[in-house]
């Protein structure tokens, strides 16, 4: 099987631009997912997002997960669980209106960092949409306009933690699914592999790479 596509966006600025655009084209046509390196989001910001997210889970969500999810899932467990995910999540809405001020458990520092992270993701998403336009022979801004709608784009962040599971053979962190939306940008754990995609009837691992952003054409 072909190697999962990893694309270095820095190469768009030099002699390898044409080859890199071809890489993006192939990844879109044949994979639907690809991983970006040197995407412009500062590494120290990504590190801070990771640290604060783990702190927030420990302080505000871990006990709730144990009481509401883990206990229910493990009680009398015999067969594979198919109606729930071993996942602790919360949602941040950025556009058309932010809901961050409405989530009382977030610290001011975490709100500030996630706001900056969202702005960087939005900028990267718009850059990617224009690269897709270029590959498709469309005018710059065409896809952004298409996603804009009458009220502007809808943009949010799903923040997920996947605690260690005592019965990983019976409960999946996240069941097989198809993402909704136009373009999904994922900042995944850099050490633990878990994300997979279905390609040609086989599940393929998306390799964890430090400071990378995974792109999913939902």
mmCIF file of C-alpha atoms in Angstrom:
data_model
loop_
_atom_site.group_PDB
_atom_site.id
_atom_site.type_symbol
_atom_site.label_atom_id
_atom_site.label_comp_id
_atom_site.label_asym_id
_atom_site.label_seq_id
_atom_site.Cartn_x
_atom_site.Cartn_y
_atom_site.Cartn_z
ATOM 1 C CA UNK A 1 0.000 0.000 0.000
ATOM 2 C CA UNK A 2 1.145 3.567 -0.714
ATOM 3 C CA UNK A 3 2.689 5.621 2.090
ATOM 4 C CA UNK A 4 0.384 7.979 3.974
ATOM 5 C CA UNK A 5 0.923 11.475 2.490
ATOM 6 C CA UNK A 6 2.988 13.904 4.557
ATOM 7 C CA UNK A 7 3.407 17.312 2.936
ATOM 8 C CA UNK A 8 5.945 20.013 3.787
ATOM 9 C CA UNK A 9 4.256 23.352 3.073
ATOM 10 C CA UNK A 10 7.607 25.183 3.175
ATOM 11 C CA UNK A 11 8.390 23.663 -0.211
ATOM 12 C CA UNK A 12 5.647 25.780 -1.793
ATOM 13 C CA UNK A 13 8.037 28.732 -1.561
ATOM 14 C CA UNK A 14 10.812 27.331 -3.747
ATOM 15 C CA UNK A 15 11.704 25.225 -6.750
ATOM 16 C CA UNK A 16 9.637 22.292 -5.449
ATOM 17 C CA UNK A 17 6.319 24.170 -5.574
ATOM 18 C CA UNK A 18 4.979 22.271 -8.583
ATOM 19 C CA UNK A 19 5.874 18.898 -7.061
ATOM 20 C CA UNK A 20 4.308 19.896 -3.735
ATOM 21 C CA UNK A 21 1.089 21.037 -5.435
ATOM 22 C CA UNK A 22 1.003 17.659 -7.177
ATOM 23 C CA UNK A 23 1.431 15.948 -3.793
ATOM 24 C CA UNK A 24 -1.563 17.893 -2.448
ATOM 25 C CA UNK A 25 -3.594 17.007 -5.533
ATOM 26 C CA UNK A 26 -2.817 13.297 -5.187
ATOM 27 C CA UNK A 27 -3.561 13.327 -1.453
ATOM 28 C CA UNK A 28 -6.947 14.965 -2.058
ATOM 29 C CA UNK A 29 -7.925 12.659 -4.902
ATOM 30 C CA UNK A 30 -6.676 9.355 -3.488
ATOM 31 C CA UNK A 31 -6.653 9.729 0.295
ATOM 32 C CA UNK A 32 -8.912 12.502 1.558
ATOM 33 C CA UNK A 33 -6.488 12.925 4.477
ATOM 34 C CA UNK A 34 -2.930 14.167 4.620
ATOM 35 C CA UNK A 35 -0.481 15.485 7.198
ATOM 36 C CA UNK A 36 1.120 18.939 7.080
ATOM 37 C CA UNK A 37 4.542 19.975 8.330
ATOM 38 C CA UNK A 38 5.869 23.567 8.448
ATOM 39 C CA UNK A 39 2.314 24.898 8.222
ATOM 40 C CA UNK A 40 2.985 28.252 9.872
ATOM 41 C CA UNK A 41 1.448 27.608 13.307
ATOM 42 C CA UNK A 42 4.197 28.227 15.896
ATOM 43 C CA UNK A 43 5.408 25.114 17.671
ATOM 44 C CA UNK A 44 5.371 26.831 21.058
ATOM 45 C CA UNK A 45 1.672 27.633 20.591
ATOM 46 C CA UNK A 46 0.929 23.985 19.778
ATOM 47 C CA UNK A 47 2.898 22.880 22.842
ATOM 48 C CA UNK A 48 0.931 25.303 25.032
ATOM 49 C CA UNK A 49 -2.404 24.094 23.613
ATOM 50 C CA UNK A 50 -1.417 20.512 24.416
ATOM 51 C CA UNK A 51 -0.238 21.300 27.957
ATOM 52 C CA UNK A 52 -3.280 23.399 28.881
ATOM 53 C CA UNK A 53 -5.706 20.891 27.349
ATOM 54 C CA UNK A 54 -4.240 18.068 29.426
ATOM 55 C CA UNK A 55 -4.331 20.243 32.554
ATOM 56 C CA UNK A 56 -7.973 21.137 31.899
ATOM 57 C CA UNK A 57 -8.897 17.473 31.481
ATOM 58 C CA UNK A 58 -7.165 16.500 34.725
ATOM 59 C CA UNK A 59 -8.740 19.311 36.714
ATOM 60 C CA UNK A 60 -12.235 19.547 35.246
ATOM 61 C CA UNK A 61 -13.107 16.430 33.262
ATOM 62 C CA UNK A 62 -11.268 13.337 34.466
ATOM 63 C CA UNK A 63 -13.485 12.588 37.463
ATOM 64 C CA UNK A 64 -16.632 13.286 35.471
ATOM 65 C CA UNK A 65 -15.462 10.874 32.767
ATOM 66 C CA UNK A 66 -14.808 8.149 35.337
ATOM 67 C CA UNK A 67 -18.240 8.590 36.901
ATOM 68 C CA UNK A 68 -20.392 9.090 33.802
ATOM 69 C CA UNK A 69 -18.629 7.187 31.017
ATOM 70 C CA UNK A 70 -16.157 4.660 32.392
ATOM 71 C CA UNK A 71 -18.449 3.251 35.084
ATOM 72 C CA UNK A 72 -21.361 2.882 32.650
ATOM 73 C CA UNK A 73 -19.192 1.311 29.947
ATOM 74 C CA UNK A 74 -17.441 -1.209 32.184
ATOM 75 C CA UNK A 75 -20.437 -2.292 34.248
ATOM 76 C CA UNK A 76 -21.103 -5.964 33.462
ATOM 77 C CA UNK A 77 -19.020 -5.703 30.289
ATOM 78 C CA UNK A 78 -18.868 -8.946 28.291
ATOM 79 C CA UNK A 79 -19.261 -8.184 24.591
ATOM 80 C CA UNK A 80 -17.887 -5.356 22.442
ATOM 81 C CA UNK A 81 -19.519 -1.994 23.135
ATOM 82 C CA UNK A 82 -20.990 -0.493 19.945
ATOM 83 C CA UNK A 83 -23.148 2.376 21.236
ATOM 84 C CA UNK A 84 -20.585 4.672 22.887
ATOM 85 C CA UNK A 85 -17.053 6.037 22.558
ATOM 86 C CA UNK A 86 -14.247 5.984 25.145
ATOM 87 C CA UNK A 87 -13.720 9.713 24.766
ATOM 88 C CA UNK A 88 -13.976 12.849 26.901
ATOM 89 C CA UNK A 89 -14.845 15.954 24.876
ATOM 90 C CA UNK A 90 -16.064 19.517 24.892
ATOM 91 C CA UNK A 91 -16.812 21.922 22.053
ATOM 92 C CA UNK A 92 -15.667 25.471 21.398
ATOM 93 C CA UNK A 93 -17.583 27.488 18.823
ATOM 94 C CA UNK A 94 -15.670 30.289 17.091
ATOM 95 C CA UNK A 95 -17.837 31.348 14.129
ATOM 96 C CA UNK A 96 -20.328 32.797 13.499
ATOM 97 C CA UNK A 97 -20.303 33.564 17.256
ATOM 98 C CA UNK A 98 -17.925 32.371 19.966
ATOM 99 C CA UNK A 99 -19.176 30.469 23.003
ATOM 100 C CA UNK A 100 -15.883 30.488 24.930
ATOM 101 C CA UNK A 101 -17.111 33.052 27.441
ATOM 102 C CA UNK A 102 -20.030 30.739 28.258
ATOM 103 C CA UNK A 103 -17.830 27.828 29.421
ATOM 104 C CA UNK A 104 -17.122 28.622 33.090
ATOM 105 C CA UNK A 105 -14.436 25.968 33.664
ATOM 106 C CA UNK A 106 -11.972 27.469 31.180
ATOM 107 C CA UNK A 107 -9.195 29.564 32.700
ATOM 108 C CA UNK A 108 -8.456 32.984 31.211
ATOM 109 C CA UNK A 109 -5.107 31.669 29.989
ATOM 110 C CA UNK A 110 -6.741 28.684 28.259
ATOM 111 C CA UNK A 111 -9.360 30.928 26.608
ATOM 112 C CA UNK A 112 -6.666 33.269 25.320
ATOM 113 C CA UNK A 113 -4.539 30.424 23.952
ATOM 114 C CA UNK A 114 -7.478 28.664 22.285
ATOM 115 C CA UNK A 115 -8.597 31.928 20.693
ATOM 116 C CA UNK A 116 -5.116 32.406 19.214
ATOM 117 C CA UNK A 117 -5.041 28.750 18.115
ATOM 118 C CA UNK A 118 -8.425 29.147 16.391
ATOM 119 C CA UNK A 119 -7.236 32.241 14.512
ATOM 120 C CA UNK A 120 -4.155 30.366 13.303
ATOM 121 C CA UNK A 121 -6.258 27.375 12.222
ATOM 122 C CA UNK A 122 -8.686 29.631 10.379
ATOM 123 C CA UNK A 123 -5.810 31.293 8.500
ATOM 124 C CA UNK A 124 -4.316 27.905 7.591
ATOM 125 C CA UNK A 125 -7.699 26.582 6.447
ATOM 126 C CA UNK A 126 -8.158 29.580 4.149
ATOM 127 C CA UNK A 127 -4.644 29.109 2.724
ATOM 128 C CA UNK A 128 -5.413 25.444 2.072
ATOM 129 C CA UNK A 129 -8.713 26.262 0.364
ATOM 130 C CA UNK A 130 -6.854 28.572 -2.013
ATOM 131 C CA UNK A 131 -4.311 25.822 -2.759
ATOM 132 C CA UNK A 132 -7.223 23.509 -3.587
ATOM 133 C CA UNK A 133 -8.651 26.241 -5.840
ATOM 134 C CA UNK A 134 -5.315 26.477 -7.644
ATOM 135 C CA UNK A 135 -5.237 22.718 -8.215
ATOM 136 C CA UNK A 136 -8.846 22.751 -9.434
ATOM 137 C CA UNK A 137 -8.329 25.675 -11.790
ATOM 138 C CA UNK A 138 -10.714 27.880 -9.812
ATOM 139 C CA UNK A 139 -10.223 31.541 -9.006
ATOM 140 C CA UNK A 140 -8.621 32.343 -5.650
ATOM 141 C CA UNK A 141 -11.227 32.610 -2.894
ATOM 142 C CA UNK A 142 -13.848 30.513 -4.709
ATOM 143 C CA UNK A 143 -14.051 27.740 -2.082
ATOM 144 C CA UNK A 144 -13.933 30.200 0.817
ATOM 145 C CA UNK A 145 -16.885 32.020 -0.720
ATOM 146 C CA UNK A 146 -18.711 28.724 -1.264
ATOM 147 C CA UNK A 147 -18.361 27.833 2.428
ATOM 148 C CA UNK A 148 -19.294 31.329 3.569
ATOM 149 C CA UNK A 149 -23.060 30.947 3.154
ATOM 150 C CA UNK A 150 -25.460 33.699 4.177
ATOM 151 C CA UNK A 151 -24.295 33.994 7.805
ATOM 152 C CA UNK A 152 -20.613 33.329 7.288
ATOM 153 C CA UNK A 153 -18.730 30.078 7.849
ATOM 154 C CA UNK A 154 -19.361 27.764 10.786
ATOM 155 C CA UNK A 155 -16.137 27.030 12.616
ATOM 156 C CA UNK A 156 -15.555 25.253 15.904
ATOM 157 C CA UNK A 157 -13.091 23.114 17.822
ATOM 158 C CA UNK A 158 -13.797 19.708 19.300
ATOM 159 C CA UNK A 159 -11.353 19.103 22.158
ATOM 160 C CA UNK A 160 -10.974 15.390 22.871
ATOM 161 C CA UNK A 161 -9.109 13.298 25.420
ATOM 162 C CA UNK A 162 -8.823 9.514 25.193
ATOM 163 C CA UNK A 163 -7.965 8.161 28.672
ATOM 164 C CA UNK A 164 -6.313 4.720 28.994
ATOM 165 C CA UNK A 165 -8.958 2.005 28.673
ATOM 166 C CA UNK A 166 -8.727 -1.272 30.643
ATOM 167 C CA UNK A 167 -10.581 -3.184 27.874
ATOM 168 C CA UNK A 168 -9.393 -1.720 24.554
ATOM 169 C CA UNK A 169 -10.478 -4.862 22.716
ATOM 170 C CA UNK A 170 -14.103 -4.155 23.635
ATOM 171 C CA UNK A 171 -14.414 -0.340 23.503
ATOM 172 C CA UNK A 172 -13.131 1.969 20.777
ATOM 173 C CA UNK A 173 -11.933 5.493 21.533
ATOM 174 C CA UNK A 174 -14.037 6.700 18.622
ATOM 175 C CA UNK A 175 -16.146 4.458 16.422
ATOM 176 C CA UNK A 176 -15.851 4.414 12.624
ATOM 177 C CA UNK A 177 -17.462 7.567 11.209
ATOM 178 C CA UNK A 178 -17.402 10.115 8.405
ATOM 179 C CA UNK A 179 -16.677 13.713 9.413
ATOM 180 C CA UNK A 180 -19.065 16.461 8.393
ATOM 181 C CA UNK A 181 -17.889 19.864 7.240
ATOM 182 C CA UNK A 182 -15.778 21.257 4.457
ATOM 183 C CA UNK A 183 -12.270 20.946 5.829
ATOM 184 C CA UNK A 184 -11.109 19.559 9.193
ATOM 185 C CA UNK A 185 -7.755 20.445 10.763
ATOM 186 C CA UNK A 186 -6.606 18.043 13.472
ATOM 187 C CA UNK A 187 -3.842 18.503 16.023
ATOM 188 C CA UNK A 188 -3.274 14.981 17.331
ATOM 189 C CA UNK A 189 -1.142 13.447 20.062
ATOM 190 C CA UNK A 190 2.474 13.268 18.942
ATOM 191 C CA UNK A 191 3.309 9.967 20.643
ATOM 192 C CA UNK A 192 0.260 7.712 20.752
ATOM 193 C CA UNK A 193 -1.049 6.443 17.426
ATOM 194 C CA UNK A 194 -4.815 6.040 17.272
ATOM 195 C CA UNK A 195 -6.225 7.804 14.226
ATOM 196 C CA UNK A 196 -6.978 5.611 11.214
ATOM 197 C CA UNK A 197 -8.663 6.047 7.860
ATOM 198 C CA UNK A 198 -10.353 3.488 5.646
ATOM 199 C CA UNK A 199 -8.636 3.240 2.254
ATOM 200 C CA UNK A 200 -9.308 0.558 -0.327
ATOM 201 C CA UNK A 201 -11.019 -1.601 2.282
ATOM 202 C CA UNK A 202 -8.149 -1.462 4.801
ATOM 203 C CA UNK A 203 -7.652 0.632 7.955
ATOM 204 C CA UNK A 204 -4.463 2.696 7.645
ATOM 205 C CA UNK A 205 -2.697 4.368 10.588
ATOM 206 C CA UNK A 206 -2.213 8.134 10.427
ATOM 207 C CA UNK A 207 1.316 8.466 11.846
ATOM 208 C CA UNK A 208 1.680 10.679 14.933
ATOM 209 C CA UNK A 209 4.203 13.431 14.143
ATOM 210 C CA UNK A 210 5.154 16.215 16.517
ATOM 211 C CA UNK A 211 3.757 19.632 15.575
ATOM 212 C CA UNK A 212 1.970 18.341 12.481
ATOM 213 C CA UNK A 213 -1.600 19.188 11.468
ATOM 214 C CA UNK A 214 -3.725 16.473 9.858
ATOM 215 C CA UNK A 215 -6.081 17.649 7.123
ATOM 216 C CA UNK A 216 -9.359 15.803 6.531
ATOM 217 C CA UNK A 217 -11.467 16.769 3.538
ATOM 218 C CA UNK A 218 -14.801 16.120 5.244
#
